[in-house]
Short mmCIF file of C-alpha atoms in Angstrom, two decimals:
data_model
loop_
_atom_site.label_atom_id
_atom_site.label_comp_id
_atom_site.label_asym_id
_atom_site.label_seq_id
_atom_site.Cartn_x
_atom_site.Cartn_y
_atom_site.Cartn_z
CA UNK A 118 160.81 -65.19 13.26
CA UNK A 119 162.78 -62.59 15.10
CA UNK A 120 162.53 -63.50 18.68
CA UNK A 121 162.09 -60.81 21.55
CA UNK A 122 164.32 -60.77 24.13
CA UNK A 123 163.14 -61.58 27.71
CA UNK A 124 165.36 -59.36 28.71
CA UNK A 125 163.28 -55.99 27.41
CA UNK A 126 160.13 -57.24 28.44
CA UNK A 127 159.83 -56.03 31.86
CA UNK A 128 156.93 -56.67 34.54
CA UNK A 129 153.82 -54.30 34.46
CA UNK A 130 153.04 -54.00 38.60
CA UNK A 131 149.49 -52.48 39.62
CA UNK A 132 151.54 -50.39 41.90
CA UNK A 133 152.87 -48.94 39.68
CA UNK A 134 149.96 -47.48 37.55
CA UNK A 135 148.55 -46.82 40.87
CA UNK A 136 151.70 -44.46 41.76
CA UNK A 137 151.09 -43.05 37.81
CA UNK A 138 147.52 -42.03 38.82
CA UNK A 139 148.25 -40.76 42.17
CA UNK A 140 151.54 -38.11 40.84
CA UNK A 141 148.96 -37.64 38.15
CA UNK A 142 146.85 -35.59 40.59
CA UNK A 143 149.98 -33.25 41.47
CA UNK A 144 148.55 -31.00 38.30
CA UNK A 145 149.63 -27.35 39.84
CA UNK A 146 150.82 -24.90 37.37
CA UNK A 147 155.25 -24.51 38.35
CA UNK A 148 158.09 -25.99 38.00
CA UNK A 149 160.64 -23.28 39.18
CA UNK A 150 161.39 -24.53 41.97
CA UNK A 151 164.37 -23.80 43.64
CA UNK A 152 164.53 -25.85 47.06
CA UNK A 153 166.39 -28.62 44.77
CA UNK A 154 163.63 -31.61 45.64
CA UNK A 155 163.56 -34.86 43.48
CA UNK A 156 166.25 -36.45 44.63
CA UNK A 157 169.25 -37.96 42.61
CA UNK A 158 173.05 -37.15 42.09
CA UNK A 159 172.79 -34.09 39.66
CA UNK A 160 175.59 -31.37 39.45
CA UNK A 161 176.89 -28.55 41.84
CA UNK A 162 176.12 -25.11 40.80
CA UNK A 163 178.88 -24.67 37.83
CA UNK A 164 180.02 -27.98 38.25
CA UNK A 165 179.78 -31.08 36.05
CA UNK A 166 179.09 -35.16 36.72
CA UNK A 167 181.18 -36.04 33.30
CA UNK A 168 184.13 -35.58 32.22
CA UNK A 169 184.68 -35.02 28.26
CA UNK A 170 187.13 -34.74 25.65
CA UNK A 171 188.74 -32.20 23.65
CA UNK A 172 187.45 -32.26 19.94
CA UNK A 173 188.59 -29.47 18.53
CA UNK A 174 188.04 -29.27 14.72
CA UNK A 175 185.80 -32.93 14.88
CA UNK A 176 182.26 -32.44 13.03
CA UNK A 177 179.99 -34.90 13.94
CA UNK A 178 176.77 -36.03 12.63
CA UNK A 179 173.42 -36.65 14.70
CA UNK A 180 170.16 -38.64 13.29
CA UNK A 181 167.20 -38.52 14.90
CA UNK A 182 163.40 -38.38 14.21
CA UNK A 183 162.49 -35.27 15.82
CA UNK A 184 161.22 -32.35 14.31
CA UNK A 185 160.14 -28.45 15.40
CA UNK A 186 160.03 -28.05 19.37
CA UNK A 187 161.71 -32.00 20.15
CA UNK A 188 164.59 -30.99 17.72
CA UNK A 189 164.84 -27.33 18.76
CA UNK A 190 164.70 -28.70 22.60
CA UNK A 191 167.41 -31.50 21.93
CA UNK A 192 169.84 -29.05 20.19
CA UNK A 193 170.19 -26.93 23.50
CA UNK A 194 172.01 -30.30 24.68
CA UNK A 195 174.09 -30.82 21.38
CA UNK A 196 175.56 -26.85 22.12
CA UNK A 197 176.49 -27.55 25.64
CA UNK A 198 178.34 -30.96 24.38
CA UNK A 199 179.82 -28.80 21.51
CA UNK A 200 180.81 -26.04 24.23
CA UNK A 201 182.91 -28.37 26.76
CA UNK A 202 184.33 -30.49 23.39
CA UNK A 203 184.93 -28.32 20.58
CA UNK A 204 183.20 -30.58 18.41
CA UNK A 205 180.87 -29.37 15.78
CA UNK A 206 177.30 -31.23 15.47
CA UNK A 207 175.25 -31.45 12.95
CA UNK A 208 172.16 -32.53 13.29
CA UNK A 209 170.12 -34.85 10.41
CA UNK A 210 166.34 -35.56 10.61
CA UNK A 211 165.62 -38.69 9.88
CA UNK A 212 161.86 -37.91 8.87
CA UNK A 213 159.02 -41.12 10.19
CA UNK A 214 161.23 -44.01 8.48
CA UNK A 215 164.13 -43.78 10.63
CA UNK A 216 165.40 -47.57 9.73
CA UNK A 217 165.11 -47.08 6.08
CA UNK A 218 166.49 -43.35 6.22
CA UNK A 219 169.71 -45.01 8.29
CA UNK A 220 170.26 -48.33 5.91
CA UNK A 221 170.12 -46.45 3.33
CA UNK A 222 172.88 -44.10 5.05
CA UNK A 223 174.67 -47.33 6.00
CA UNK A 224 174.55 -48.71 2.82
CA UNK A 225 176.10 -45.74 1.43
CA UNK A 226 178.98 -45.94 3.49
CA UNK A 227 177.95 -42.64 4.73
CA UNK A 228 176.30 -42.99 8.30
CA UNK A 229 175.93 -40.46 11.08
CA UNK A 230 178.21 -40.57 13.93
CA UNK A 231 175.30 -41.12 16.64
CA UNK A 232 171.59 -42.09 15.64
CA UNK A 233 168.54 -42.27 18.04
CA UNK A 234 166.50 -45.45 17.18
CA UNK A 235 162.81 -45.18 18.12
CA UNK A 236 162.57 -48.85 18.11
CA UNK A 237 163.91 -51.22 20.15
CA UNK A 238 163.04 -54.00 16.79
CA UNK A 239 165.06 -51.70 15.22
CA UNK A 240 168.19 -52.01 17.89
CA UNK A 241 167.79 -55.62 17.54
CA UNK A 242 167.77 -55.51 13.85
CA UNK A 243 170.72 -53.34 13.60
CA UNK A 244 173.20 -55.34 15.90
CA UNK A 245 172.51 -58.33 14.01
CA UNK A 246 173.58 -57.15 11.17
CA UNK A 247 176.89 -55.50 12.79
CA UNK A 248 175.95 -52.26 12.18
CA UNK A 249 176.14 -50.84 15.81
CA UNK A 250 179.38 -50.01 17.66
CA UNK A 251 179.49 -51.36 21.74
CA UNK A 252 179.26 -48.67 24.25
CA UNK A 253 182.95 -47.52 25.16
CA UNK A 254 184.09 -47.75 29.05
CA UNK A 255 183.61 -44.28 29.72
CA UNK A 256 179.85 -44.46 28.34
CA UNK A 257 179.28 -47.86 29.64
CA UNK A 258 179.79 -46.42 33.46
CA UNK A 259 177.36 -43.58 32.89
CA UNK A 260 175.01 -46.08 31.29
CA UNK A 261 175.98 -48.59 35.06
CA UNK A 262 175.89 -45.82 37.23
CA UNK A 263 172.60 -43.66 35.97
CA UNK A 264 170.34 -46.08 34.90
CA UNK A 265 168.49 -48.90 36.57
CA UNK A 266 168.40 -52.69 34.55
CA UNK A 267 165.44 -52.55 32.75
CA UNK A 268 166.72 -49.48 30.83
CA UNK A 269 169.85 -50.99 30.80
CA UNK A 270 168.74 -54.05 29.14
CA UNK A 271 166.68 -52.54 26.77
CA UNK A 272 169.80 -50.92 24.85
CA UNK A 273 171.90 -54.42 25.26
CA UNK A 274 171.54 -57.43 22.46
CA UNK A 275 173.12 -60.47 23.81
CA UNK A 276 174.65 -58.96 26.96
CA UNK A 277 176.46 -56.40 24.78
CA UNK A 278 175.52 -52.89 25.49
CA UNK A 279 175.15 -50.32 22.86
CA UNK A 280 172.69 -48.05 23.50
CA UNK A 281 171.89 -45.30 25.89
CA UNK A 282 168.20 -44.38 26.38
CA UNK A 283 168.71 -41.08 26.94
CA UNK A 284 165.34 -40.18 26.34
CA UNK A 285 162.06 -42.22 27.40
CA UNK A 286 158.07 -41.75 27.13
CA UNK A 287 155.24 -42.81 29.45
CA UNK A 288 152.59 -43.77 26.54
CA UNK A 289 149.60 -44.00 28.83
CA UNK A 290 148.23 -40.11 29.25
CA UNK A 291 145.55 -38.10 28.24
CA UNK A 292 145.95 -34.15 28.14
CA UNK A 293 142.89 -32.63 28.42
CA UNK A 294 141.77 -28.41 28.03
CA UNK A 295 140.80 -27.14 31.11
CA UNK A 296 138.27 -25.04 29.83
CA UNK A 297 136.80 -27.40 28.01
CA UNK A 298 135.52 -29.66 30.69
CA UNK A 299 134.91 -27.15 32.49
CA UNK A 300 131.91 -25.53 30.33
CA UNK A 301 130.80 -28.81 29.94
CA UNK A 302 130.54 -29.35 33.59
CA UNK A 303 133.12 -31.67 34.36
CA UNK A 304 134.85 -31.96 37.46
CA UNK A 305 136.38 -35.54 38.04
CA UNK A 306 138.68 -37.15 34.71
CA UNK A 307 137.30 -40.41 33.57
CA UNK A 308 139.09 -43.33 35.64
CA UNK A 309 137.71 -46.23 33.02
CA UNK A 310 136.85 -46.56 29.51
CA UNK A 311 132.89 -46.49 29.88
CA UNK A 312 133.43 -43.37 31.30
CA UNK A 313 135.82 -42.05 28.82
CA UNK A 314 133.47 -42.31 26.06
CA UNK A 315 130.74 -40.95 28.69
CA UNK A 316 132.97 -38.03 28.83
CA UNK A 317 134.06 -38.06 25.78
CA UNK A 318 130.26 -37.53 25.04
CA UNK A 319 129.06 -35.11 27.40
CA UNK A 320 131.88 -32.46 25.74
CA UNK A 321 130.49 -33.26 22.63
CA UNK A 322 127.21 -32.37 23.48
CA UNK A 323 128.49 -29.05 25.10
CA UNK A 324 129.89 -27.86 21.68
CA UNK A 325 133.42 -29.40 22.38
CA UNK A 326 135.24 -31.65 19.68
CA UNK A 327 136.14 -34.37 22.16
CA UNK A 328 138.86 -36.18 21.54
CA UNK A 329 141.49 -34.75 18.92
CA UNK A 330 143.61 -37.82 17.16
CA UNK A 331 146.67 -37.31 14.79
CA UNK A 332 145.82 -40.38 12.77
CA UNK A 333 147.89 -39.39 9.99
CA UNK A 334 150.91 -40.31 11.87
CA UNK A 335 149.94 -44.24 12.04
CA UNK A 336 152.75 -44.53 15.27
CA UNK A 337 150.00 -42.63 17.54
CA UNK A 338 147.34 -45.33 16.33
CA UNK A 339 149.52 -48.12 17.68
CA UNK A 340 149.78 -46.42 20.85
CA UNK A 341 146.07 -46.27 21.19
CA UNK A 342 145.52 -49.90 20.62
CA UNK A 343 148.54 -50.80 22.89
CA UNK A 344 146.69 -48.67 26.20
CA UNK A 345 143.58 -51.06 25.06
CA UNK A 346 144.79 -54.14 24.45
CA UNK A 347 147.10 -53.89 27.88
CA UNK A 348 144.99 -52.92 30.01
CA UNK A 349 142.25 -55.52 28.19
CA UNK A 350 144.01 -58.32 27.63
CA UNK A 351 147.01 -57.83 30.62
CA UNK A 352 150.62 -58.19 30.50
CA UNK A 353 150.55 -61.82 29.51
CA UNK A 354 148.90 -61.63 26.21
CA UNK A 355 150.62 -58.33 25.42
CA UNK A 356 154.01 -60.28 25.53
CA UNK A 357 152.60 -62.98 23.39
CA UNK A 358 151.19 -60.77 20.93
CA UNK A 359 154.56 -58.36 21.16
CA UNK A 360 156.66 -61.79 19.83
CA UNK A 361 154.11 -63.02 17.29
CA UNK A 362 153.20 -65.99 19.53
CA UNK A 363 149.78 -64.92 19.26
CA UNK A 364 148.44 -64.24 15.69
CA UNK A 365 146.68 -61.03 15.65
CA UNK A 366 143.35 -63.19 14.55
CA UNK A 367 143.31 -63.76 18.29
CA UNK A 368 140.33 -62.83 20.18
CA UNK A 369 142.07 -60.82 22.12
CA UNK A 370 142.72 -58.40 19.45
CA UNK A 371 139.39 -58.38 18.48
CA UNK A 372 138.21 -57.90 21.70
CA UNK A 373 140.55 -54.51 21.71
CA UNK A 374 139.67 -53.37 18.27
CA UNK A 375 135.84 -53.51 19.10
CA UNK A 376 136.57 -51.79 22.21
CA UNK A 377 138.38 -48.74 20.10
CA UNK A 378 135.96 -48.62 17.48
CA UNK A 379 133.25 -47.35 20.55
CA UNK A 380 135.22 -44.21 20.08
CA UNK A 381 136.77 -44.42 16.29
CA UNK A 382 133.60 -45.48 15.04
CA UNK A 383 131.75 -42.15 16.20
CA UNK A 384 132.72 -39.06 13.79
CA UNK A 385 130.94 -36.66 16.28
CA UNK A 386 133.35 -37.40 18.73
CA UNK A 387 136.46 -36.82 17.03
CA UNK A 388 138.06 -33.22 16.00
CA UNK A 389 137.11 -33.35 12.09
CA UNK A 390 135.39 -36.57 12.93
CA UNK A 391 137.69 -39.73 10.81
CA UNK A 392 138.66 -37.97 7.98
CA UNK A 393 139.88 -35.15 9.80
CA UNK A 394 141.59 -37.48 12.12
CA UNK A 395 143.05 -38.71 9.29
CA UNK A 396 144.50 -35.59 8.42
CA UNK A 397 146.19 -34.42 11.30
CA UNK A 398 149.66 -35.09 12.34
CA UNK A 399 150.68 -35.32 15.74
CA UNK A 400 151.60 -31.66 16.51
CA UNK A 401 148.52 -30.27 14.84
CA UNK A 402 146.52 -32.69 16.79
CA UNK A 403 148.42 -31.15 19.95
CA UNK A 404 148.09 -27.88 18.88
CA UNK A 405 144.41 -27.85 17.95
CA UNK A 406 143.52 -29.06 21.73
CA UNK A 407 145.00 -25.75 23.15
CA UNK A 408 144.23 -23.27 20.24
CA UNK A 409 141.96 -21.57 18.02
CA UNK A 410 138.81 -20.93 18.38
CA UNK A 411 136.86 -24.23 18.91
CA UNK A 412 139.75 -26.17 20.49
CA UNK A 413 139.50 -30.30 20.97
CA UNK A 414 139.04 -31.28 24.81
CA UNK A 415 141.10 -34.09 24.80
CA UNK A 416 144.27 -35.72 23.29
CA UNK A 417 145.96 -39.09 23.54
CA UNK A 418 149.65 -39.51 24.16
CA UNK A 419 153.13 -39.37 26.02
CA UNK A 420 154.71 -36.69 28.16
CA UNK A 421 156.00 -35.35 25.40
CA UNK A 422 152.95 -33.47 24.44
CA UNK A 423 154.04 -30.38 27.07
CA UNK A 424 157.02 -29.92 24.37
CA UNK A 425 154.04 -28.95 21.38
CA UNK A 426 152.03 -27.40 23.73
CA UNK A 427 154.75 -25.16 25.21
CA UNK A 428 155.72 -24.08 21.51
CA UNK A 429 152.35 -24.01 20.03
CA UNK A 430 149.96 -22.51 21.96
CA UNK A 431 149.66 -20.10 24.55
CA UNK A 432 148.26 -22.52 27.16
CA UNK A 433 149.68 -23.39 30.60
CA UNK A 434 151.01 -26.83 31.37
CA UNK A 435 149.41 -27.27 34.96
CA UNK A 436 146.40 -25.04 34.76
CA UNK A 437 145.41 -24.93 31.16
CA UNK A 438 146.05 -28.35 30.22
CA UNK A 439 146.27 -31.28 32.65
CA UNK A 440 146.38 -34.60 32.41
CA UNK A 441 145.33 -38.03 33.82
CA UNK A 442 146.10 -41.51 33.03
CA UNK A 443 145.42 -43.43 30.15
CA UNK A 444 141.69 -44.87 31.68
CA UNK A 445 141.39 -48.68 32.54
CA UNK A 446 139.31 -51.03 29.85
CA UNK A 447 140.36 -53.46 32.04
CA UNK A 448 140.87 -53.85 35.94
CA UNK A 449 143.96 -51.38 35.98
CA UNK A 450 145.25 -48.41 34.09
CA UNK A 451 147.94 -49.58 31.45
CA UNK A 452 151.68 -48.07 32.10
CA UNK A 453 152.61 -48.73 28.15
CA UNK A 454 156.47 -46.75 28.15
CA UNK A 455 158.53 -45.83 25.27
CA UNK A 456 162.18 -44.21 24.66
CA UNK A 457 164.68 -43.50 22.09
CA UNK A 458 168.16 -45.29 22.25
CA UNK A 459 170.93 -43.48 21.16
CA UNK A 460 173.69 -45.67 19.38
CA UNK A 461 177.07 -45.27 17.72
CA UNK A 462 177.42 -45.92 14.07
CA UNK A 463 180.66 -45.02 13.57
CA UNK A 464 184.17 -45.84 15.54
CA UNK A 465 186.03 -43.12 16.99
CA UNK A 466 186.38 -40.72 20.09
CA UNK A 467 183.49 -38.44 18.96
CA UNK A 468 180.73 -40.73 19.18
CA UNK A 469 181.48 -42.31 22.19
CA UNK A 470 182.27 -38.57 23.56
CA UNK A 471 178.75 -37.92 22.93
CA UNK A 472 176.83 -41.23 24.18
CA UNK A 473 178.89 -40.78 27.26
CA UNK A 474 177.33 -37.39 27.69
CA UNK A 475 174.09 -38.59 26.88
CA UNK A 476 174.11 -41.05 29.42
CA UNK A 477 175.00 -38.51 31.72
CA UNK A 478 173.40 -36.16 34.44
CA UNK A 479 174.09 -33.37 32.65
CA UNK A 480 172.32 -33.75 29.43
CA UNK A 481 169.05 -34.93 30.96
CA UNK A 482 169.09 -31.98 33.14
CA UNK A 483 169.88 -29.73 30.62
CA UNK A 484 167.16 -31.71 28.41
CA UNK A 485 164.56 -31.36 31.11
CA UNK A 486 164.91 -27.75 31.81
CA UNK A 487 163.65 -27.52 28.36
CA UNK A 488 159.96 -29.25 28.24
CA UNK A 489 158.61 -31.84 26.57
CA UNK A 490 161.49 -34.41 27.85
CA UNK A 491 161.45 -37.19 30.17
CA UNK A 492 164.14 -39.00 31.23
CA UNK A 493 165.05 -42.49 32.86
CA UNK A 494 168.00 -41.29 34.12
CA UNK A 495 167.55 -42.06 37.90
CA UNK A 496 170.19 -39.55 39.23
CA UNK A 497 169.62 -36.73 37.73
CA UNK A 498 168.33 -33.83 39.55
CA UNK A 499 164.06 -34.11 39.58
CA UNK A 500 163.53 -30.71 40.27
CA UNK A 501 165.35 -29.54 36.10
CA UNK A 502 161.80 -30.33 35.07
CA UNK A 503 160.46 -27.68 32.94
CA UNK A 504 157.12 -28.03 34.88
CA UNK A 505 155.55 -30.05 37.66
CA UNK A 506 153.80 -31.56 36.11
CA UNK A 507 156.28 -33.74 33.74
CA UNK A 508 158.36 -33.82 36.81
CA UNK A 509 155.98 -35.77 38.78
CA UNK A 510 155.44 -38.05 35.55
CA UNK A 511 158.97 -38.62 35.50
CA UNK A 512 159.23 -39.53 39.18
CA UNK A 513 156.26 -41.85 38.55
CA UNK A 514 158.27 -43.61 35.75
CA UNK A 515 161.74 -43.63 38.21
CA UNK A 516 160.03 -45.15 41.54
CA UNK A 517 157.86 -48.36 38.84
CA UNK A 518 161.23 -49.22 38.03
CA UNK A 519 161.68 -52.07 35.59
CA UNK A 520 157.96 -52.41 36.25
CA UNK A 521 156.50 -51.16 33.15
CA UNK A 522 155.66 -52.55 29.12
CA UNK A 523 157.56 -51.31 26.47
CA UNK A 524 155.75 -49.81 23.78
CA UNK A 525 154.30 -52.90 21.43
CA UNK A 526 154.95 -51.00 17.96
CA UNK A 527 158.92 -51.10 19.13
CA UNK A 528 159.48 -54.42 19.42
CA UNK A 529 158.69 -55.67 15.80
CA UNK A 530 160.36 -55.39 13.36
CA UNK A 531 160.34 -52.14 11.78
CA UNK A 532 158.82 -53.25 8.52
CA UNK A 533 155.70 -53.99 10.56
CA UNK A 534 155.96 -51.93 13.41
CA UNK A 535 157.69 -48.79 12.19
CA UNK A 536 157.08 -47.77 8.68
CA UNK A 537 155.31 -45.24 7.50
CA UNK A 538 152.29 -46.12 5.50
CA UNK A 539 152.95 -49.64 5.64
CA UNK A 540 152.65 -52.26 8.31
CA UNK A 541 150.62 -51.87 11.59
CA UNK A 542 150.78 -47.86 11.13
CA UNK A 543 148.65 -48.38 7.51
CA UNK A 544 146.50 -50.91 9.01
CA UNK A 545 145.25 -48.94 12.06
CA UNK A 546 145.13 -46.05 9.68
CA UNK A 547 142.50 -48.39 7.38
CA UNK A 548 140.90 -49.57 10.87
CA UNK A 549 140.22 -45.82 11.76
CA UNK A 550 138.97 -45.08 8.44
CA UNK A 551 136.12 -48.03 8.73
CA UNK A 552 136.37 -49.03 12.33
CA UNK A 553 132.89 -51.29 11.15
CA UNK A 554 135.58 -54.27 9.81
CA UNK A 555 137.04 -55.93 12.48
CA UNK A 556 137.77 -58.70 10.93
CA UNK A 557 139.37 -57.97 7.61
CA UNK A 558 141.66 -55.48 9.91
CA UNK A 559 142.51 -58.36 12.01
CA UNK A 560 143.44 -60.16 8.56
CA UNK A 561 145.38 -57.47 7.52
CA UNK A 562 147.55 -56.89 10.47
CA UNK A 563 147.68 -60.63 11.01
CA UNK A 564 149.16 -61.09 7.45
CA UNK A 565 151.45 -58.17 7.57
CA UNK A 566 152.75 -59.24 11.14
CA UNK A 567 153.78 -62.88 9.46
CA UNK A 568 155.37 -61.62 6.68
CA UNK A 569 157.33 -59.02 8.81
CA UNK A 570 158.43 -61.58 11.90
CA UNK A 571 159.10 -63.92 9.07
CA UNK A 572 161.75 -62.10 7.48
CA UNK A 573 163.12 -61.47 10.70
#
């Protein structure tokens, strides 16, 4: 079995989902202001907190997984690193399977320059097989300097650092439609799970389809379960269950399936009810919460829902959509955090050019000015945020620290945590489909987990 490393499994403090829920509140519409607030080291007007090469006449290569608005957002920072180097970048989607997309690039002899990995398993699985190239000095001090040691850690393996995590996630939010709750008379979000599903409930009754899911992207499934079984279960059993010390015939996981079938297992609940749930992909599922003419009321997941909802739909990050924290099934709210590492994959001044930039003020400033972003770069300038809203998010993930969970789904190894149509992702997907069978979806996730950790 693959073990975890201690060393990316950081402390979840009830401070800190108590700081989540209290920025959480800070919902006005903004974000231009101009009385530079937030804190941290950030540029002078003009100015810049890196200094870069000339690579005039290099092309480089970029992987990555994101598509539409996170790719159109991200390539705003590729121009500006192009404008100051020279360097030509081209960027490559790497479509759900980013592992298999890259090996396969790897075993071609043709890799990209720089790759984002969306798994920290992934990270792992790469350096093992010396397929990742260490963080030069000049990256390496924008890694020391901007980041605290949780984020640090999670882009080392064996105290060698090769990743930047240039961009991060705060897993544990629910965006709901103003309008929505409003018609159906509802004035305070839901603080706990019974009165999620309450909620969830009385908008249902009022004509609303509650809760929109993009079930046919399995990763937003295991995100779902992770809130649950977190905030269930607490930190303890989550790290168990995260290294396969724990068999997912545990109790624990059926206690957390049960608990998500009290929403999966009602079709008048969900936008399309299963099947339609089924059908969506993440952006739609985004998309149909703000738009049309009978939107959702609610939708699950990260920060980076403002970036679909700013190029989507018409609504208003702030005042048309809001959001609270993921509610608690448990004593506390969960603070389940994700992130995409960016790594070299080839030798040579280019790459390193561009991690070192990454890593940098400047690119998570010019990132954030852009929506949809969030950043765990502690000295960049708080007030870039696109909106307040994701600004106060991202101060909420800055001020917990190392004190949060990385995102379950990341740590395994990808063929069980990060495949599409395979693995956990196909197994929540059957789950969702007949949320009745606990069991034989404990069996099946139990039995792909072992064969998964196993090959290691």
């Amino acid at each position: 079995m693959r073990s975890t490393s201690s060393t990316y499994r950081t402390r979840m403090a009830t401070a800190a989902a108590a700081l989540l829920a209290g920025a959480l509140t800070l919902t006005a519409c903004g974000g231009d202001d101009d009385d530079g607030g937030g804190g941290g080291g950030g540029t002078e007007s003009g100015g810049t907190s890196v200094t870069l090469p000339k690579l005039d006449g290099q092309t480089l290569e970029v992987a990555a997984v994101w598509t539409g608005a996170e790719q159109k957002n991200f390539t705003k920072v590729l121009d500006e690193f192009t404008e100051r180097t020279g360097a030509k970048v081209k960027f490559v989607p790497t479509g759900n399977n980013t592992s298999t997309f890259l090996a396969a690039k790897i075993g071609g002899g043709q890799p990209p320059d720089v790759a984002f990995l969306p798994q920290v398993g992934v990270l792992h699985q790469f350096a093992e097989k010396n397929w990742l190239k260490p963080l030069g000095a000049e990256a390496k001090a924008q890694v020391d300097k901007n980041f605290s040691q949780g984020w640090r850690d999670l882009g080392a393996v064996d105290g060698q650092q090769y990743g930047v995590y240039a961009k991060a996630a705060n897993k544990s939010l629910i965006w709901y439609n103003t309008a929505a709750f409003d018609a159906a008379g509802i004035t305070e979000p839901p603080k706990t799970w019974k009165e999620f599903i309450s909620t969830a409930q009385t908008l249902s009754d009022a004509g609303s389809p509650a809760v929109s899911i993009g079930g046919a992207d399995g990763w937003t499934l295991t995100d779902w379960f992770e809130n649950v079984y977190l905030s269930q279960a607490g930190p303890e059993k989550y790290d168990q269950l995260a290294e396969h010390k724990i068999k997912w015939t545990d109790p624990s996981v059926k206690q957390a399936l049960t608990t998500l079938a009290e929403l999966w297992g009602k079709d008048e609940l969900l936008a399309g009810g299963r099947k339609g749930a089924l059908d969506t992909e993440y952006p739609k599922s985004v998309t149909q919460t703000f738009s049309g003419d009978t939107p959702a009321a609610m939708v699950f997941e990260g920060d980076f829902v403002t970036a679909e909802i700013n190029a989507g739909t018409k609504a208003k990050v702030g005042t048309d959509a809001k959001v609270f924290p993921f509610p608690a099934v448990g004593s506390d709210s969960p603070v389940v955090s994700g992130g995409d590492v960016a790594v070299a994959l080839k030798d040579g001044q280019g790459a390193q050019a561009l991690l070192t930039f990454l890593a940098s003020t400047d690119a998570a400033e010019i990132w954030a000015a852009q929506g949809g972003f969030l950043s765990p770069n502690k000295e960049m300038d708080q007030s870039k945020y696109k909106d307040d809203v994701t600004g106060q998010i991202a101060k909420a993930l800055i001020d917990a620290g190392d004190d949060f969970r990385f995102d379950m789904s990341d740590q395994a190894p990808a063929a069980f945590g990060g495949t599409q149509g395979a693995g956990e992702w196909k197994d929540l997907q059957d789950f969702l489909a007949d949320p009745s069978d606990v069991a034989g979806a404990q069996q099946q996730l139990e039995s792909n987990a072992a064969k998964a950790y196993g090959a290691g």
